[in-house]
Amino acid sequence: MFLRSNRRTKDGKNHTYWSLVETTRTPDGPRQKTLCYLGELNSSAQARGLRTTEVFNEQGEAHQLKLFPSHVEPPADDPQVARVLVNRVRLERTRQFGACYLGLELWKRLQLDRFFEEAVDSQEADVPWSRIAAILAINRLCAPGSELAIEERWYPATALDDLLGIEEGKINDTRLYRCLDRILPHKTKLEQHLKERYGELFGAEFDLLLYDLTSTYVEGAAEKNPMMRRGYSRDHRPDCEQMVIALIVNSEGFPFSYETFDGNRADVSTMETILRMVERKYGKARRIWVMDRGIVSEANLQAIRKRGGQYLVGTPRSQMKQFEKELLKDDWTRVRPDVEVKQVPIPQGEETYILCRTAGRKEKEKAIRSRFSTRIEGALNRLAHAIAAGRLKDRNKMERRLGRIQASHSSVNDLYEVALRDTPEGLRLVWEMKEDRKVWRELREGAYMLRTNLQAGTAEELWSKYMQLTEAEASFRALKSELSIRPLFHQLEPRIKAHVMVAFLGYALWVTLKHLLKRRPAIIPKESKSGVDNAQPLSPMKVLALLSTLQSADIILPTTDGRELRLRRVTEPTAEQKSLLYQLGISLPERFEPNRKCSVDSAIA
């Protein structure tokens, strides 16, 4: 690592700029990479209008210094002169900067800094609670971890102390926990604030609401939390107690609201609570609810109709039997190369049914049926041979073994007629395929049915609206993967609810970044097999990973009189990072604002 001088002539004057350069190894050999720019040092004792740099001592007292390279003779008897030993310059206190700076910019664009200042900063504190809330949300976006992990590993490695103006040693897990307690009561106002900001920033509308549920489990017994119960685990952790999270988003994935339920709460029983909650917060406006069949019941649909709402929902497959003749007809409308739909009006009814059929889904379900049919037939044959060979003689044992076979192949068990019968040769297991069931299964494979009370729209339009439910599923994927909402380590109910709220804040930042990238698509080159570069759009996680290499650091400039000058700078972004920041409308600071001791250039005796 060394300082490199760069000469430039401007307005008839020669200027010398200095940059900090590092030599790195690459597959193409050694290369020199510019880490950051120091700026201009004075180059001559006879120069006029010498450039001064503002520095601070350890007491925070500011004064000006005129910096010269050590080989240049400065003006005599000038107390403001410092001669820098350019061959001894080094870099210290490197911090992660790019990703957390992006997170803070998103936080400000959503005006969450102002929201939490008004909500939780009424009382004086060593560190304003609004800034602690920012740390929690930015961590959830950039590197999700527990409060202890934030204190011990993540926060000390970031530049958030500079960006938020927090003194060293002020962030600990206790303060983070206390912040959770303070932000939780503002959940409703937060949801309303975000809804308004998404409308202002992106023109987001919330007349079409996508509703879905997921679950997340807790580590430990959580004996003091009555919400934690064992129930249907979408995380495949039935051994853990869990809670259920309901999320409402619009057709573009912008969050509208969320709610938490006991872990053993059935999906269909949540709808009434959600309807009352939405009415209480946002009034009785006519809304279109889109849900999958796991949440649908006649009582729920009646509740929506009673409130003047509209719905477009999936239906249980058992209801398709009454439309068997429609499945056999050829009057389908192809909306995509592999998707067909048809509208089935109900005579003298207020609802419309839409039959949908997907080629890819049909092949998948056919393969699953074939695989399980092969397995159950193999198991039945083995059991039949064991009985015929006399290795299994007890009828009770035969029935128990048969029951286990049927239970482990429940998806195809209804296709087979199986019985233990007395024959002249003795007790035998006999089975055969139910041809009518097989024909019906083949007919319905790849098909599903939608149900709506919407009076307008073609089958294609209604199918397209239902497909927007994937935005809700994408929201849960982001919460569970990129934002790591699971598992929960808190044991108290308010803390767990606050943890979900922080994850909701992290998702708010994530979806904002996602739509900024859509509005100003950022692309990266990707080499194809043919050697041609293909433009690939960047996802939020790729953007965070790309910017995570940007760091802030202190350039230490030793002087000939034994002092060390400390200049805090941001490392030089690559061309790809510059392009991305430009597309997002984000400008990096050349240096930190000199209004905080922790963030300014300083002189160390």
Short mmCIF file of C-alpha atoms in Angstrom, two decimals, residues 335-519:
data_model
loop_
_atom_site.label_atom_id
_atom_site.label_comp_id
_atom_site.label_asym_id
_atom_site.label_seq_id
_atom_site.Cartn_x
_atom_site.Cartn_y
_atom_site.Cartn_z
CA VAL A 335 -53.50 -17.63 -22.14
CA ARG A 336 -49.93 -18.88 -22.21
CA PRO A 337 -48.20 -21.63 -24.20
CA ASP A 338 -48.72 -24.06 -21.30
CA VAL A 339 -51.81 -22.55 -19.58
CA GLU A 340 -55.47 -22.90 -20.53
CA VAL A 341 -58.49 -21.39 -18.77
CA LYS A 342 -62.26 -21.37 -19.16
CA GLN A 343 -65.04 -19.52 -17.39
CA VAL A 344 -67.90 -21.56 -15.94
CA PRO A 345 -70.84 -19.37 -14.88
CA ILE A 346 -73.25 -20.75 -12.31
CA PRO A 347 -76.92 -20.34 -13.38
CA GLN A 348 -78.77 -17.88 -11.14
CA GLY A 349 -75.67 -17.47 -9.00
CA GLU A 350 -73.61 -14.50 -7.88
CA GLU A 351 -70.31 -16.30 -8.44
CA THR A 352 -68.19 -17.36 -11.37
CA TYR A 353 -65.87 -20.36 -11.48
CA ILE A 354 -62.71 -20.40 -13.59
CA LEU A 355 -61.18 -23.73 -14.53
CA CYS A 356 -57.43 -23.61 -15.14
CA ARG A 357 -55.13 -26.23 -16.62
CA THR A 358 -51.33 -26.11 -16.76
CA ALA A 359 -49.20 -28.48 -18.82
CA GLY A 360 -46.18 -28.28 -16.55
CA ARG A 361 -48.30 -28.88 -13.47
CA LYS A 362 -49.97 -31.86 -15.17
CA GLU A 363 -46.62 -33.49 -15.92
CA LYS A 364 -45.44 -32.90 -12.36
CA GLU A 365 -48.56 -34.38 -10.77
CA LYS A 366 -48.51 -37.31 -13.19
CA ALA A 367 -44.89 -38.05 -12.27
CA ILE A 368 -45.72 -37.86 -8.55
CA ARG A 369 -48.69 -40.22 -8.97
CA SER A 370 -46.62 -42.64 -11.01
CA ARG A 371 -43.83 -42.66 -8.44
CA PHE A 372 -46.12 -43.29 -5.47
CA SER A 373 -48.18 -45.84 -7.40
CA THR A 374 -45.03 -47.81 -8.16
CA ARG A 375 -44.07 -47.66 -4.49
CA ILE A 376 -47.44 -48.78 -3.09
CA GLU A 377 -47.74 -51.56 -5.65
CA GLY A 378 -44.27 -52.78 -4.75
CA ALA A 379 -45.10 -52.72 -1.04
CA LEU A 380 -48.42 -54.55 -1.62
CA ASN A 381 -46.68 -57.20 -3.73
CA ARG A 382 -44.08 -57.78 -1.02
CA LEU A 383 -46.78 -58.11 1.60
CA ALA A 384 -48.76 -60.49 -0.64
CA HIS A 385 -45.68 -62.67 -1.20
CA ALA A 386 -44.92 -62.76 2.53
CA ILE A 387 -48.48 -63.92 3.25
CA ALA A 388 -48.51 -66.47 0.42
CA ALA A 389 -45.14 -67.90 1.50
CA GLY A 390 -46.37 -68.36 5.03
CA ARG A 391 -43.86 -65.96 6.56
CA LEU A 392 -46.71 -63.85 7.93
CA LYS A 393 -49.61 -65.81 9.46
CA ASP A 394 -51.17 -63.56 12.10
CA ARG A 395 -54.13 -61.63 10.57
CA ASN A 396 -53.73 -58.74 13.03
CA LYS A 397 -50.11 -58.30 11.97
CA MET A 398 -51.17 -58.41 8.32
CA GLU A 399 -53.73 -55.67 8.87
CA ARG A 400 -51.27 -53.48 10.80
CA ARG A 401 -48.66 -53.82 8.07
CA LEU A 402 -51.28 -53.07 5.43
CA GLY A 403 -52.38 -50.01 7.40
CA ARG A 404 -48.81 -48.71 7.49
CA ILE A 405 -48.52 -49.14 3.72
CA GLN A 406 -51.73 -47.25 3.09
CA ALA A 407 -50.83 -44.46 5.52
CA SER A 408 -47.42 -43.90 3.95
CA HIS A 409 -48.94 -43.71 0.45
CA SER A 410 -52.02 -41.64 1.26
CA SER A 411 -51.82 -39.62 -1.97
CA VAL A 412 -52.63 -42.67 -4.11
CA ASN A 413 -54.28 -44.99 -1.60
CA ASP A 414 -57.76 -44.11 -2.89
CA LEU A 415 -56.84 -45.52 -6.32
CA TYR A 416 -56.65 -49.10 -5.05
CA GLU A 417 -59.15 -51.63 -3.76
CA VAL A 418 -57.25 -53.73 -1.19
CA ALA A 419 -58.58 -56.57 0.96
CA LEU A 420 -57.55 -59.68 2.91
CA ARG A 421 -59.64 -62.62 1.64
CA ASP A 422 -59.99 -66.26 2.54
CA THR A 423 -59.18 -68.53 -0.40
CA PRO A 424 -58.81 -72.31 -0.77
CA GLU A 425 -55.06 -71.76 -0.38
CA GLY A 426 -55.60 -69.78 2.80
CA LEU A 427 -55.69 -66.07 3.68
CA ARG A 428 -54.44 -63.93 0.79
CA LEU A 429 -53.94 -60.22 0.07
CA VAL A 430 -55.69 -59.14 -3.12
CA TRP A 431 -55.75 -55.70 -4.69
CA GLU A 432 -56.69 -54.00 -7.94
CA MET A 433 -56.72 -50.55 -9.47
CA LYS A 434 -60.00 -48.62 -9.41
CA GLU A 435 -60.24 -47.67 -13.06
CA ASP A 436 -62.88 -44.97 -12.56
CA ARG A 437 -60.72 -43.28 -9.89
CA LYS A 438 -57.68 -43.54 -12.14
CA VAL A 439 -59.52 -41.93 -15.06
CA TRP A 440 -60.75 -39.08 -12.85
CA ARG A 441 -57.27 -38.56 -11.38
CA GLU A 442 -55.74 -38.36 -14.86
CA LEU A 443 -58.45 -35.93 -15.94
CA ARG A 444 -57.93 -33.51 -13.05
CA GLU A 445 -54.13 -33.62 -13.04
CA GLY A 446 -52.74 -30.18 -13.80
CA ALA A 447 -56.16 -28.58 -13.24
CA TYR A 448 -57.34 -26.26 -10.49
CA MET A 449 -60.34 -24.02 -10.01
CA LEU A 450 -60.86 -20.41 -8.99
CA ARG A 451 -63.97 -18.85 -7.53
CA THR A 452 -64.96 -15.18 -7.57
CA ASN A 453 -67.86 -12.81 -7.08
CA LEU A 454 -66.31 -10.26 -9.43
CA GLN A 455 -68.80 -9.42 -12.15
CA ALA A 456 -66.34 -8.03 -14.69
CA GLY A 457 -63.34 -9.51 -16.39
CA THR A 458 -62.56 -12.42 -18.70
CA ALA A 459 -61.23 -15.76 -17.54
CA GLU A 460 -57.75 -14.67 -18.64
CA GLU A 461 -57.92 -11.44 -16.61
CA LEU A 462 -59.17 -13.24 -13.51
CA TRP A 463 -56.47 -15.89 -13.84
CA SER A 464 -53.82 -13.16 -14.16
CA LYS A 465 -55.09 -11.50 -10.98
CA TYR A 466 -54.91 -14.77 -9.10
CA MET A 467 -51.37 -15.34 -10.30
CA GLN A 468 -50.41 -12.14 -8.51
CA LEU A 469 -50.72 -14.17 -5.32
CA THR A 470 -47.14 -15.17 -6.07
CA GLU A 471 -46.13 -11.71 -4.79
CA ALA A 472 -47.34 -12.72 -1.32
CA GLU A 473 -45.41 -15.97 -1.60
CA ALA A 474 -42.33 -14.00 -2.70
CA SER A 475 -42.75 -11.79 0.36
CA PHE A 476 -42.62 -14.81 2.65
CA ARG A 477 -39.61 -16.19 0.80
CA ALA A 478 -37.81 -12.90 1.36
CA LEU A 479 -38.76 -12.88 5.05
CA LYS A 480 -37.60 -16.44 5.59
CA SER A 481 -34.49 -16.50 3.39
CA GLU A 482 -32.90 -13.10 2.80
CA LEU A 483 -34.28 -11.49 5.98
CA SER A 484 -34.03 -14.63 8.17
CA ILE A 485 -37.09 -14.12 10.35
CA ARG A 486 -36.65 -17.67 11.68
CA PRO A 487 -35.90 -19.02 14.16
CA LEU A 488 -37.04 -16.88 17.08
CA PHE A 489 -34.77 -16.73 20.11
CA HIS A 490 -36.93 -14.41 22.24
CA GLN A 491 -39.07 -16.05 24.91
CA LEU A 492 -41.51 -13.26 25.83
CA GLU A 493 -44.56 -12.53 23.69
CA PRO A 494 -43.96 -8.74 23.27
CA ARG A 495 -40.34 -9.33 22.23
CA ILE A 496 -41.35 -11.95 19.67
CA LYS A 497 -43.97 -9.61 18.23
CA ALA A 498 -41.35 -6.84 18.09
CA HIS A 499 -38.98 -9.22 16.31
CA VAL A 500 -41.65 -9.76 13.64
CA MET A 501 -42.07 -5.98 13.42
CA VAL A 502 -38.33 -5.55 12.77
CA ALA A 503 -38.54 -8.21 10.07
CA PHE A 504 -41.48 -6.27 8.61
CA LEU A 505 -39.29 -3.14 8.59
CA GLY A 506 -36.50 -5.09 6.90
CA TYR A 507 -38.97 -6.26 4.28
CA ALA A 508 -40.12 -2.67 3.77
CA LEU A 509 -36.53 -1.71 2.90
CA TRP A 510 -36.11 -4.83 0.75
CA VAL A 511 -39.23 -4.27 -1.33
CA THR A 512 -38.35 -0.58 -1.76
CA LEU A 513 -34.98 -1.56 -3.18
CA LYS A 514 -36.65 -4.18 -5.38
CA HIS A 515 -38.92 -1.58 -6.97
CA LEU A 516 -36.17 1.00 -7.32
CA LEU A 517 -34.30 -1.60 -9.34
CA LYS A 518 -37.40 -2.19 -11.46
CA ARG A 519 -37.86 1.52 -12.06
#
